[in-house]
Amino acid sequence: MWSLCSRLSSPGFALERADKKIGAGVVAEYDTGSQAMASELFEGQGFRPERRGAIARVLLERKRDCLLDYAVPERLADQIGIGSHVRVPLRGGQATGWVIGFPAKPAVEGLRDLAGIPAEPFPLPATLLALAEWAAGYYCAPLAATFACLLPAPVRRARTREQLLVSCLPQQGEEELDRLGCSPREKQAWTRLHALGPTWLSELCAGTGIGPQVWKRLAKRGLADLRKAERSRHPLIDLLPERAALPVLTEDQAAACEEVRSAIRESGFSPFLLFGVTGSGKTEVYLRSVAEALAHNRSALVLVPEIALTPQLVEQVQRRFGDLPGRVALWHSRLSAGERHDQWRDVCSGRVRIVVGVRSAVFSPLPDLGLIVVDEEHEPAYKQGETPRYHARDVAVMRARREGIPVLLGSACPSLESYANALAGKYRLLELSSRVEDRSLPWVRIVDLRGRGRRRKAAAAGGVTESPWLSRELREELGKRLARQEQAILYVNRRGYARVLQCADCGAVRECPQCSVALTYHRAGESLRCHFCGHFEPYPKACSICHRAHFDPLGTGTERVVEAVEEAFPTARILRMDSDSMARKGSLPEALRTFAERRFDILVGTQMVAKGLHFPGVTLVGVVQIDGLLHMPDFRSAERAFQQLLQVAGRSGRGEERGVVLIQTRCPVHPAIQFARHHDYRGFAEQDLEFRRSLGYPPAVRLVLLVWKSPNEGLCRQVAEVEAEEIRRRLAGVAEAGEILPAPIARLQGAFRYQLLLKTPRIAEAARLLKRWTEERGRRADADLVVDVDPVEFL
């Protein structure tokens, strides 16, 4: 067995030598999104897919990297190459892994033969192998974990689906039915099949009510053909009618499109930041750019941060480019394993030319890739929450650089890291300064909630009940929209009914037994849930402390806001959209479609309704609650709040009528709220960038967050303090280390957590040193360690 520490010296398994020039002369390091990515973490000869030999070095599919050498049997010699997925003997059974090299000499004598290859092999392209190698080094992750991103588990485990297909034989007619003495049921089945054409047996039985035995008798009589055939599980197989005519581009759109087209024609690495106000037509720029890539016989990859954004974007892509079935692929976790398997195979084969997907789609094996688009590039959802903790936006930029193609990052409120790169000339800034068709940005009004509690109590004493969640101003605006048959969106940044359930007598709060957080009350199902570990318990019959049965729900969520709206407007048609109500497969696109068709008047939702959606009927957006986000223990809290306000405000007034936005807050003078009120991104960016420079936060420096986890709190702290000293010693002069502190959520999923924050201007060197140290450290059963390079969450 080979240690990962030795892999860099093994032949056939090293990274290509760093290219010292990028684009127009930027050297050494290159900023991508939230980080200035190193041009390379290691130097070497690179993957050489043409090399083959009698000995294969295999990286096993395991949480910890393990390299083993195997002999290549003659029967597999022509089928095995760099990146091949193989089965190998291991102890008394078998394991799977990837071939990552062909060493001249084995590590040990008496090698065992490779056992074989999977029934459906998916060899990994050399460009993606090198990308995975870079990601493993930069994000301090096991190489096997990054390889697993290149060939996801559903693709590896699912199989091609075969079903029975029934069709009429062309030489047979109705007279043959009488000659053969067919029963009335068989005649009915034959007539239906003749009208329908070739149809899957399962669908025939379900659609006609005729059992399978009847169809099989037709086949025995020679009246029908019954045979097994592969049935595709492509979720986008249906064709959509194309749009009659392309929209006329604004002057800004035309200029942006021409810039990207020129970069595609020149076939070189060109990173663009498309900064356009909400409703300015960024999607049209994406579509025109994709069309240019297809015109040059190249494929395109379009990334979105969340599943909620895929239905509308995929529909637009299909209408523009879906002239052939299966040309567009969709990729996210809500697809079945079979759907992901079939699409991945079609992507590998080159049949699919456009992939639209969430962050994991950044590793799609598209051949002849010509363009990568990253929509809503500022979204933290692009950051993977488990090992490997990669940032899909930054991996997309690195992939584009390696493949020598343009990458287009788009946002109405770019991350400050990307904006700083544009100001420094590392990204080419493209601007869309106005909405399409000269539509006005929505008018934003701030509703100051300070002192409203006293007024509600005074009103209640007089017999008048007011909802704390719907201010008088917001109720009036909602009433106007309902009277004019217009639509409204209410934004709440929490799902459930109430944030906390508190005993009205003793003040005790129900907390999660596994995490140091209060349980959220969900009225639907009368349950308490932890949104971090998934713990679930029924509504309590009595307080566990004082044993009384009086509880007060504190705070609000989407369920409570829906209740308040229903009480205020009993006849309004209300749709709730959050991860609870949209859990069923297909419910999200159905909900978006019904709201777009104006079958609902008011949409109440979490951040999944705040961005990327286009509803011309919406003329009012109400921000019910935003203050909690302003005061999170995170240096990005103001930026996150500003981005969410700007995005959700952009859902209003996208039709003929000018929109209105109401922001309910007790912090009306907070800079994030004031800049959002005036749609002033540049003013906010200038102020917040100066704040970060003064305190030493990205993009002025780079961060690495180390988190130790253990069920034993004392042991966790002890291990963290000891290992932190070793880290300080190894990274002396490279990174500045803070103090060991409990995480803001000190206990999560049953484990206590302590963390260390590193600040460094030399992220490539720091990542390399940390990677080497973590490999030497190995895994400890008593205290796990998570290394998060360029973290976006600190809770």
GROMACS .gro file of N, CA and C in nm, residues 419-536:
model
  354
  419TYR      N    1  -1.596   4.128  -0.757
  419TYR     CA    2  -1.595   4.270  -0.796
  419TYR      C    3  -1.455   4.328  -0.780
  420ALA      N    4  -1.385   4.289  -0.674
  420ALA     CA    5  -1.248   4.337  -0.655
  420ALA      C    6  -1.158   4.286  -0.767
  421ASN      N    7  -1.179   4.162  -0.811
  421ASN     CA    8  -1.102   4.111  -0.924
  421ASN      C    9  -1.128   4.192  -1.051
  422ALA      N   10  -1.253   4.233  -1.071
  422ALA     CA   11  -1.286   4.313  -1.188
  422ALA      C   12  -1.220   4.451  -1.179
  423LEU      N   13  -1.223   4.511  -1.060
  423LEU     CA   14  -1.159   4.642  -1.043
  423LEU      C   15  -1.008   4.634  -1.066
  424ALA      N   16  -0.951   4.517  -1.031
  424ALA     CA   17  -0.806   4.500  -1.048
  424ALA      C   18  -0.769   4.457  -1.190
  425GLY      N   19  -0.868   4.439  -1.277
  425GLY     CA   20  -0.839   4.401  -1.415
  425GLY      C   21  -0.821   4.253  -1.436
  426LYS      N   22  -0.846   4.171  -1.335
  426LYS     CA   23  -0.831   4.026  -1.350
  426LYS      C   24  -0.953   3.963  -1.415
  427TYR      N   25  -1.067   4.028  -1.402
  427TYR     CA   26  -1.188   3.991  -1.476
  427TYR      C   27  -1.224   4.107  -1.567
  428ARG      N   28  -1.281   4.076  -1.682
  428ARG     CA   29  -1.330   4.180  -1.772
  428ARG      C   30  -1.474   4.214  -1.733
  429LEU      N   31  -1.497   4.337  -1.693
  429LEU     CA   32  -1.627   4.379  -1.642
  429LEU      C   33  -1.720   4.417  -1.756
  430LEU      N   34  -1.836   4.351  -1.760
  430LEU     CA   35  -1.942   4.383  -1.855
  430LEU      C   36  -2.062   4.433  -1.775
  431GLU      N   37  -2.120   4.544  -1.814
  431GLU     CA   38  -2.226   4.605  -1.734
  431GLU      C   39  -2.356   4.617  -1.813
  432LEU      N   40  -2.466   4.585  -1.745
  432LEU     CA   41  -2.602   4.610  -1.795
  432LEU      C   42  -2.665   4.705  -1.694
  433SER      N   43  -2.668   4.831  -1.727
  433SER     CA   44  -2.702   4.934  -1.629
  433SER      C   45  -2.851   4.963  -1.617
  434SER      N   46  -2.933   4.910  -1.708
  434SER     CA   47  -3.077   4.940  -1.702
  434SER      C   48  -3.156   4.816  -1.737
  435ARG      N   49  -3.283   4.817  -1.698
  435ARG     CA   50  -3.372   4.706  -1.729
  435ARG      C   51  -3.410   4.707  -1.877
  436VAL      N   52  -3.451   4.590  -1.925
  436VAL     CA   53  -3.494   4.581  -2.064
  436VAL      C   54  -3.622   4.662  -2.082
  437GLU      N   55  -3.643   4.708  -2.206
  437GLU     CA   56  -3.759   4.788  -2.244
  437GLU      C   57  -3.774   4.913  -2.158
  438ASP      N   58  -3.660   4.962  -2.107
  438ASP     CA   59  -3.657   5.086  -2.027
  438ASP      C   60  -3.750   5.083  -1.907
  439ARG      N   61  -3.771   4.965  -1.850
  439ARG     CA   62  -3.854   4.956  -1.730
  439ARG      C   63  -3.779   5.011  -1.610
  440SER      N   64  -3.854   5.070  -1.520
  440SER     CA   65  -3.794   5.131  -1.402
  440SER      C   66  -3.767   5.026  -1.295
  441LEU      N   67  -3.663   5.050  -1.218
  441LEU     CA   68  -3.640   4.968  -1.100
  441LEU      C   69  -3.750   4.995  -0.998
  442PRO      N   70  -3.781   4.897  -0.914
  442PRO     CA   71  -3.892   4.917  -0.819
  442PRO      C   72  -3.863   5.027  -0.717
  443TRP      N   73  -3.970   5.088  -0.671
  443TRP     CA   74  -3.960   5.188  -0.566
  443TRP      C   75  -3.953   5.116  -0.432
  444VAL      N   76  -3.852   5.144  -0.352
  444VAL     CA   77  -3.829   5.075  -0.226
  444VAL      C   78  -3.868   5.165  -0.110
  445ARG      N   79  -3.950   5.112  -0.021
  445ARG     CA   80  -3.997   5.187   0.096
  445ARG      C   81  -3.962   5.110   0.221
  446ILE      N   82  -3.907   5.178   0.320
  446ILE     CA   83  -3.870   5.114   0.446
  446ILE      C   84  -3.980   5.136   0.548
  447VAL      N   85  -4.024   5.027   0.613
  447VAL     CA   86  -4.125   5.032   0.718
  447VAL      C   87  -4.053   5.014   0.852
  448ASP      N   88  -4.046   5.121   0.929
  448ASP     CA   89  -3.976   5.120   1.058
  448ASP      C   90  -4.064   5.055   1.163
  449LEU      N   91  -4.020   4.940   1.214
  449LEU     CA   92  -4.100   4.865   1.311
  449LEU      C   93  -4.069   4.903   1.455
  450ARG      N   94  -3.978   4.994   1.476
  450ARG     CA   95  -3.945   5.032   1.613
  450ARG      C   96  -4.067   5.096   1.680
  451GLY      N   97  -4.099   5.047   1.799
  451GLY     CA   98  -4.213   5.100   1.874
  451GLY      C   99  -4.345   5.041   1.834
  452ARG      N  100  -4.347   4.956   1.729
  452ARG     CA  101  -4.475   4.898   1.687
  452ARG      C  102  -4.533   4.803   1.793
  453GLY      N  103  -4.446   4.739   1.871
  453GLY     CA  104  -4.495   4.646   1.973
  453GLY      C  105  -4.583   4.715   2.075
  454ARG      N  106  -4.543   4.835   2.120
  454ARG     CA  107  -4.626   4.908   2.218
  454ARG      C  108  -4.759   4.947   2.157
  455ARG      N  109  -4.756   4.988   2.029
  455ARG     CA  110  -4.881   5.027   1.966
  455ARG      C  111  -4.975   4.908   1.947
  456ARG      N  112  -4.918   4.789   1.919
  456ARG     CA  113  -5.003   4.670   1.905
  456ARG      C  114  -5.069   4.636   2.038
  457LYS      N  115  -4.992   4.650   2.148
  457LYS     CA  116  -5.050   4.620   2.278
  457LYS      C  117  -5.163   4.718   2.311
  458ALA      N  118  -5.142   4.846   2.278
  458ALA     CA  119  -5.246   4.945   2.304
  458ALA      C  120  -5.370   4.917   2.219
  459ALA      N  121  -5.346   4.875   2.093
  459ALA     CA  122  -5.460   4.843   2.006
  459ALA      C  123  -5.533   4.720   2.056
  460ALA      N  124  -5.457   4.621   2.104
  460ALA     CA  125  -5.519   4.499   2.156
  460ALA      C  126  -5.605   4.529   2.276
  461ALA      N  127  -5.561   4.626   2.361
  461ALA     CA  128  -5.641   4.664   2.477
  461ALA      C  129  -5.774   4.725   2.434
  462GLY      N  130  -5.776   4.786   2.317
  462GLY     CA  131  -5.899   4.843   2.265
  462GLY      C  132  -5.980   4.747   2.180
  463GLY      N  133  -5.936   4.619   2.177
  463GLY     CA  134  -6.011   4.518   2.102
  463GLY      C  135  -5.970   4.502   1.958
  464VAL      N  136  -5.861   4.568   1.917
  464VAL     CA  137  -5.814   4.557   1.778
  464VAL      C  138  -5.686   4.473   1.776
  465THR      N  139  -5.688   4.365   1.698
  465THR     CA  140  -5.573   4.275   1.691
  465THR      C  141  -5.495   4.302   1.564
  466GLU      N  142  -5.365   4.323   1.578
  466GLU     CA  143  -5.277   4.343   1.464
  466GLU      C  144  -5.171   4.235   1.461
  467SER      N  145  -5.138   4.191   1.342
  467SER     CA  146  -5.033   4.089   1.327
  467SER      C  147  -4.896   4.156   1.338
  468PRO      N  148  -4.806   4.099   1.417
  468PRO     CA  149  -4.669   4.156   1.422
  468PRO      C  150  -4.591   4.131   1.295
  469TRP      N  151  -4.640   4.045   1.207
  469TRP     CA  152  -4.566   4.007   1.087
  469TRP      C  153  -4.608   4.087   0.965
  470LEU      N  154  -4.730   4.140   0.969
  470LEU     CA  155  -4.779   4.221   0.857
  470LEU      C  156  -4.809   4.361   0.909
  471SER      N  157  -4.724   4.455   0.877
  471SER     CA  158  -4.746   4.593   0.919
  471SER      C  159  -4.868   4.650   0.848
  472ARG      N  160  -4.919   4.761   0.901
  472ARG     CA  161  -5.034   4.826   0.838
  472ARG      C  162  -5.001   4.864   0.694
  473GLU      N  163  -4.879   4.914   0.671
  473GLU     CA  164  -4.840   4.954   0.535
  473GLU      C  165  -4.839   4.835   0.439
  474LEU      N  166  -4.789   4.721   0.487
  474LEU     CA  167  -4.782   4.604   0.400
  474LEU      C  168  -4.921   4.549   0.373
  475ARG      N  169  -5.009   4.551   0.474
  475ARG     CA  170  -5.146   4.504   0.451
  475ARG      C  171  -5.218   4.593   0.349
  476GLU      N  172  -5.195   4.723   0.359
  476GLU     CA  173  -5.261   4.813   0.262
  476GLU      C  174  -5.213   4.786   0.120
  477GLU      N  175  -5.082   4.768   0.103
  477GLU     CA  176  -5.029   4.743  -0.031
  477GLU      C  177  -5.077   4.608  -0.086
  478LEU      N  178  -5.086   4.508   0.002
  478LEU     CA  179  -5.139   4.378  -0.043
  478LEU      C  180  -5.285   4.392  -0.087
  479GLY      N  181  -5.362   4.470  -0.011
  479GLY     CA  182  -5.502   4.491  -0.050
  479GLY      C  183  -5.516   4.557  -0.184
  480LYS      N  184  -5.428   4.653  -0.213
  480LYS     CA  185  -5.433   4.720  -0.344
  480LYS      C  186  -5.403   4.621  -0.456
  481ARG      N  187  -5.305   4.535  -0.436
  481ARG     CA  188  -5.269   4.438  -0.541
  481ARG      C  189  -5.381   4.339  -0.566
  482LEU      N  190  -5.443   4.293  -0.459
  482LEU     CA  191  -5.554   4.199  -0.475
  482LEU      C  192  -5.671   4.266  -0.548
  483ALA      N  193  -5.697   4.392  -0.517
  483ALA     CA  194  -5.806   4.464  -0.583
  483ALA      C  195  -5.778   4.482  -0.731
  484ARG      N  196  -5.651   4.498  -0.769
  484ARG     CA  197  -5.614   4.518  -0.910
  484ARG      C  198  -5.579   4.387  -0.980
  485GLN      N  199  -5.596   4.275  -0.909
  485GLN     CA  200  -5.566   4.143  -0.962
  485GLN      C  201  -5.420   4.131  -1.005
  486GLU      N  202  -5.333   4.191  -0.925
  486GLU     CA  203  -5.189   4.177  -0.944
  486GLU      C  204  -5.135   4.079  -0.841
  487GLN      N  205  -5.009   4.044  -0.854
  487GLN     CA  206  -4.950   3.944  -0.766
  487GLN      C  207  -4.847   4.007  -0.673
  488ALA      N  208  -4.820   3.934  -0.563
  488ALA     CA  209  -4.724   3.982  -0.464
  488ALA      C  210  -4.640   3.866  -0.413
  489ILE      N  211  -4.518   3.898  -0.371
  489ILE     CA  212  -4.428   3.801  -0.308
  489ILE      C  213  -4.392   3.851  -0.169
  490LEU      N  214  -4.404   3.763  -0.069
  490LEU     CA  215  -4.361   3.793   0.067
  490LEU      C  216  -4.241   3.706   0.100
  491TYR      N  217  -4.132   3.772   0.137
  491TYR     CA  218  -4.006   3.702   0.163
  491TYR      C  219  -3.983   3.687   0.313
  492VAL      N  220  -3.957   3.565   0.357
  492VAL     CA  221  -3.925   3.534   0.497
  492VAL      C  222  -3.801   3.446   0.495
  493ASN      N  223  -3.701   3.479   0.574
  493ASN     CA  224  -3.576   3.402   0.566
  493ASN      C  225  -3.573   3.285   0.664
  494ARG      N  226  -3.688   3.227   0.694
  494ARG     CA  227  -3.693   3.107   0.779
  494ARG      C  228  -3.818   3.026   0.746
  495ARG      N  229  -3.802   2.895   0.737
  495ARG     CA  230  -3.916   2.808   0.717
  495ARG      C  231  -3.971   2.764   0.853
  496GLY      N  232  -4.086   2.696   0.851
  496GLY     CA  233  -4.150   2.656   0.974
  496GLY      C  234  -4.250   2.761   1.020
  497TYR      N  235  -4.298   2.743   1.144
  497TYR     CA  236  -4.397   2.836   1.199
  497TYR      C  237  -4.333   2.937   1.293
  498ALA      N  238  -4.249   2.888   1.386
  498ALA     CA  239  -4.184   2.977   1.483
  498ALA      C  240  -4.043   2.929   1.508
  499ARG      N  241  -3.954   3.026   1.530
  499ARG     CA  242  -3.813   2.993   1.551
  499ARG      C  243  -3.790   2.919   1.682
  500VAL      N  244  -3.869   2.948   1.784
  500VAL     CA  245  -3.851   2.893   1.917
  500VAL      C  246  -3.987   2.861   1.977
  501LEU      N  247  -3.996   2.752   2.052
  501LEU     CA  248  -4.114   2.722   2.132
  501LEU      C  249  -4.074   2.732   2.279
  502GLN      N  250  -4.132   2.830   2.349
  502GLN     CA  251  -4.093   2.860   2.487
  502GLN      C  252  -4.208   2.834   2.582
  503CYS      N  253  -4.175   2.778   2.699
  503CYS     CA  254  -4.276   2.756   2.801
  503CYS      C  255  -4.322   2.891   2.855
  504ALA      N  256  -4.454   2.913   2.857
  504ALA     CA  257  -4.508   3.041   2.900
  504ALA      C  258  -4.497   3.060   3.051
  505ASP      N  259  -4.472   2.952   3.125
  505ASP     CA  260  -4.466   2.962   3.271
  505ASP      C  261  -4.324   2.975   3.325
  506CYS      N  262  -4.233   2.889   3.280
  506CYS     CA  263  -4.097   2.892   3.335
  506CYS      C  264  -3.994   2.947   3.237
  507GLY      N  265  -4.031   2.967   3.113
  507GLY     CA  266  -3.940   3.025   3.015
  507GLY      C  267  -3.845   2.926   2.949
  508ALA      N  268  -3.858   2.796   2.978
  508ALA     CA  269  -3.771   2.696   2.919
  508ALA      C  270  -3.796   2.687   2.768
  509VAL      N  271  -3.689   2.662   2.694
  509VAL     CA  272  -3.696   2.650   2.548
  509VAL      C  273  -3.659   2.508   2.508
  510ARG      N  274  -3.735   2.452   2.418
  510ARG     CA  275  -3.705   2.317   2.370
  510ARG      C  276  -3.583   2.322   2.278
  511GLU      N  277  -3.479   2.248   2.315
  511GLU     CA  278  -3.355   2.247   2.238
  511GLU      C  279  -3.330   2.111   2.177
  512CYS      N  280  -3.250   2.110   2.072
  512CYS     CA  281  -3.213   1.984   2.005
  512CYS      C  282  -3.119   1.905   2.097
  513PRO      N  283  -3.143   1.775   2.115
  513PRO     CA  284  -3.053   1.696   2.201
  513PRO      C  285  -2.916   1.673   2.138
  514GLN      N  286  -2.901   1.697   2.008
  514GLN     CA  287  -2.775   1.674   1.939
  514GLN      C  288  -2.699   1.803   1.906
  515CYS      N  289  -2.770   1.917   1.906
  515CYS     CA  290  -2.709   2.043   1.867
  515CYS      C  291  -2.742   2.151   1.970
  516SER      N  292  -2.658   2.248   1.983
  516SER     CA  293  -2.682   2.357   2.077
  516SER      C  294  -2.764   2.468   2.011
  517VAL      N  295  -2.882   2.430   1.962
  517VAL     CA  296  -2.976   2.524   1.900
  517VAL      C  297  -3.116   2.487   1.946
  518ALA      N  298  -3.206   2.586   1.942
  518ALA     CA  299  -3.345   2.561   1.974
  518ALA      C  300  -3.414   2.492   1.857
  519LEU      N  301  -3.512   2.410   1.889
  519LEU     CA  302  -3.590   2.342   1.785
  519LEU      C  303  -3.690   2.439   1.724
  520THR      N  304  -3.711   2.427   1.594
  520THR     CA  305  -3.807   2.510   1.523
  520THR      C  306  -3.944   2.443   1.524
  521TYR      N  307  -4.045   2.522   1.555
  521TYR     CA  308  -4.182   2.469   1.559
  521TYR      C  309  -4.242   2.473   1.419
  522HIS      N  310  -4.292   2.357   1.375
  522HIS     CA  311  -4.361   2.345   1.247
  522HIS      C  312  -4.508   2.313   1.274
  523ARG      N  313  -4.596   2.404   1.236
  523ARG     CA  314  -4.740   2.382   1.258
  523ARG      C  315  -4.789   2.263   1.175
  524ALA      N  316  -4.737   2.252   1.052
  524ALA     CA  317  -4.773   2.137   0.969
  524ALA      C  318  -4.714   2.011   1.032
  525GLY      N  319  -4.799   1.921   1.074
  525GLY     CA  320  -4.751   1.800   1.140
  525GLY      C  321  -4.732   1.816   1.289
  526GLU      N  322  -4.753   1.939   1.342
  526GLU     CA  323  -4.740   1.965   1.486
  526GLU      C  324  -4.612   1.901   1.541
  527SER      N  325  -4.498   1.952   1.495
  527SER     CA  326  -4.371   1.891   1.532
  527SER      C  327  -4.266   1.998   1.559
  528LEU      N  328  -4.159   1.956   1.627
  528LEU     CA  329  -4.042   2.038   1.650
  528LEU      C  330  -3.926   1.975   1.575
  529ARG      N  331  -3.850   2.056   1.500
  529ARG     CA  332  -3.745   2.001   1.416
  529ARG      C  333  -3.617   2.082   1.430
  530CYS      N  334  -3.507   2.012   1.416
  530CYS     CA  335  -3.377   2.077   1.409
  530CYS      C  336  -3.338   2.090   1.263
  531HIS      N  337  -3.310   2.210   1.219
  531HIS     CA  338  -3.276   2.232   1.079
  531HIS      C  339  -3.129   2.203   1.049
  532PHE      N  340  -3.055   2.157   1.150
  532PHE     CA  341  -2.913   2.126   1.129
  532PHE      C  342  -2.890   1.975   1.122
  533CYS      N  343  -2.948   1.899   1.214
  533CYS     CA  344  -2.924   1.754   1.215
  533CYS      C  345  -3.045   1.673   1.174
  534GLY      N  346  -3.162   1.737   1.163
  534GLY     CA  347  -3.282   1.666   1.123
  534GLY      C  348  -3.360   1.602   1.237
  535HIS      N  349  -3.317   1.627   1.362
  535HIS     CA  350  -3.390   1.570   1.476
  535HIS      C  351  -3.537   1.613   1.471
  536PHE      N  352  -3.625   1.520   1.508
  536PHE     CA  353  -3.769   1.542   1.496
  536PHE      C  354  -3.837   1.489   1.622
   0.00000   0.00000   0.00000
